[in-house]
Amino acid sequence: MSEPLPVAVVGAGYFGQFHYDAWSRMPEVRLAAICVRNPDGAAETAARWGGGGTLPIYTDPARMMAEAAPKIVDITAPPTSHLAMIRALAPAQPWIVCQKPFCDGVAGAQAAVDCAQSHGARLAVHENIRFQPWYRAAKRLIAAGVLGQIYQASFRLRPGDGQGPQAYLDRQPYFQAMPRFLVHETAIHWIDTFRYLLGEPSGVFARLARLNPVIAGEDAGLILFDFADGARAVFDGNRLSDHVAQNRRRTLGELVIEGSEASLRLDGNARLWLRRFGENTETEQRFDWSDHLFGGDCVYLCNRAILRAWLAGETPETEASRYLRNQVIEEAIYESASAGRYLSLPQP
């Protein structure tokens, strides 16, 4: 590769800024354009990430593809816009990264995958939690057999940002209006992360609730996952409660993984603690990570992993066709909560 690949970013909102920052630090690429519905709202972003100039701002994705000719397009706009944007971009055969919730549901996601494949475009989902350094370190310990046979895992989501009439308005106000919230927007991360750590779930049972009356969707719930090897996992989510942490958005909660040889605990300050079976002392398991912006710099780590896989001619971990499984599981969770019963999952 002789020249950095041009990257265009769709959207200029709160979380999109983490994406601009991530791409700006990769030598393989250069930021080349912005695509938004409201160009006035993107002027500051265009100036900030223009590398001494100003990024061109487009409102028409087809025109952006023709004039800026980006090789990579990163969609950070709301889920309701994903499918239409992918359909507009795919004929130019770019590499497309798309934020989650991906296309707002299984049907739209499958249509996006089909569209990309029919045009020869590459499509991956920006699912960043599995790239947080503490989960990569936990995966290495599991793979090395340090924990032995995995019995169960549990994650307690406790960001403490969901109380009162002003909940979420300072960062992502559209959260209040989402008819499906806790699972669709948040727990989807741990559906994916449990799959990364433990493999494919074989069944789910869920109980969901809305605690804050000012929002449209659920904001608390318990989800039980069964796995084919006998392991289980629990997602225990409550966006109104908090946890002990210097920054409660760093890990968003606490994790415990229990095995036959040892237990592993993630605390709210992103420290991993290992306790051998039969012992009473925990030992910190150190690993390299950066406290840059959000979640141990996981936006950068995710986009870098996708890019490097594509450059190597490989399939990224979160290639869209692979990611669809997360959304099938999400639908089963909502069905379980609605019906009040356990659901077995067809295996991929």
Coordinates of N, CA and C in Angstrom, one line a residue, residues 24 31 68 72 96 129 133 148 207 228 238 252 277 312 322 333:
S24 N -7.9 8.9 12.7 CA -6.8 9.9 12.6 C -5.5 9.4 13.1
L31 N -8.4 10.7 6.8 CA -9.8 11.2 6.7 C -9.9 12.0 5.5
A68 N -15.1 12.3 -3.6 CA -14.1 12.1 -2.6 C -13.5 10.7 -2.8
I72 N -12.9 3.5 2.3 CA -13.6 3.0 3.5 C -14.6 4.1 3.9
I96 N -17.1 -1.0 4.1 CA -18.1 -0.2 5.0 C -18.0 -0.8 6.4
I129 N -17.1 -3.6 22.2 CA -16.8 -4.0 23.5 C -15.9 -5.3 23.6
P133 N -9.6 -4.0 26.1 CA -8.4 -4.8 26.5 C -8.6 -5.9 27.6
G148 N -9.7 -23.4 33.9 CA -10.2 -24.7 33.8 C -11.5 -24.8 33.0
R207 N -36.1 -11.7 31.6 CA -37.1 -10.8 32.2 C -36.7 -9.4 32.1
A228 N -23.7 -24.8 24.8 CA -23.8 -26.2 24.5 C -22.9 -27.1 25.4
N238 N -29.0 -2.9 34.8 CA -29.8 -1.9 35.4 C -29.1 -0.5 35.1
L252 N -18.5 0.0 32.4 CA -19.9 0.1 32.5 C -20.5 -0.9 33.5
F277 N -8.9 -21.8 42.7 CA -9.8 -22.6 43.5 C -9.2 -23.0 44.8
A312 N -5.4 -7.7 4.9 CA -4.7 -9.0 4.8 C -5.5 -10.0 4.0
R322 N -21.4 -12.5 9.9 CA -21.1 -13.1 11.2 C -21.9 -12.5 12.3
I333 N -34.4 -13.0 22.8 CA -34.5 -12.5 24.2 C -35.8 -11.7 24.3

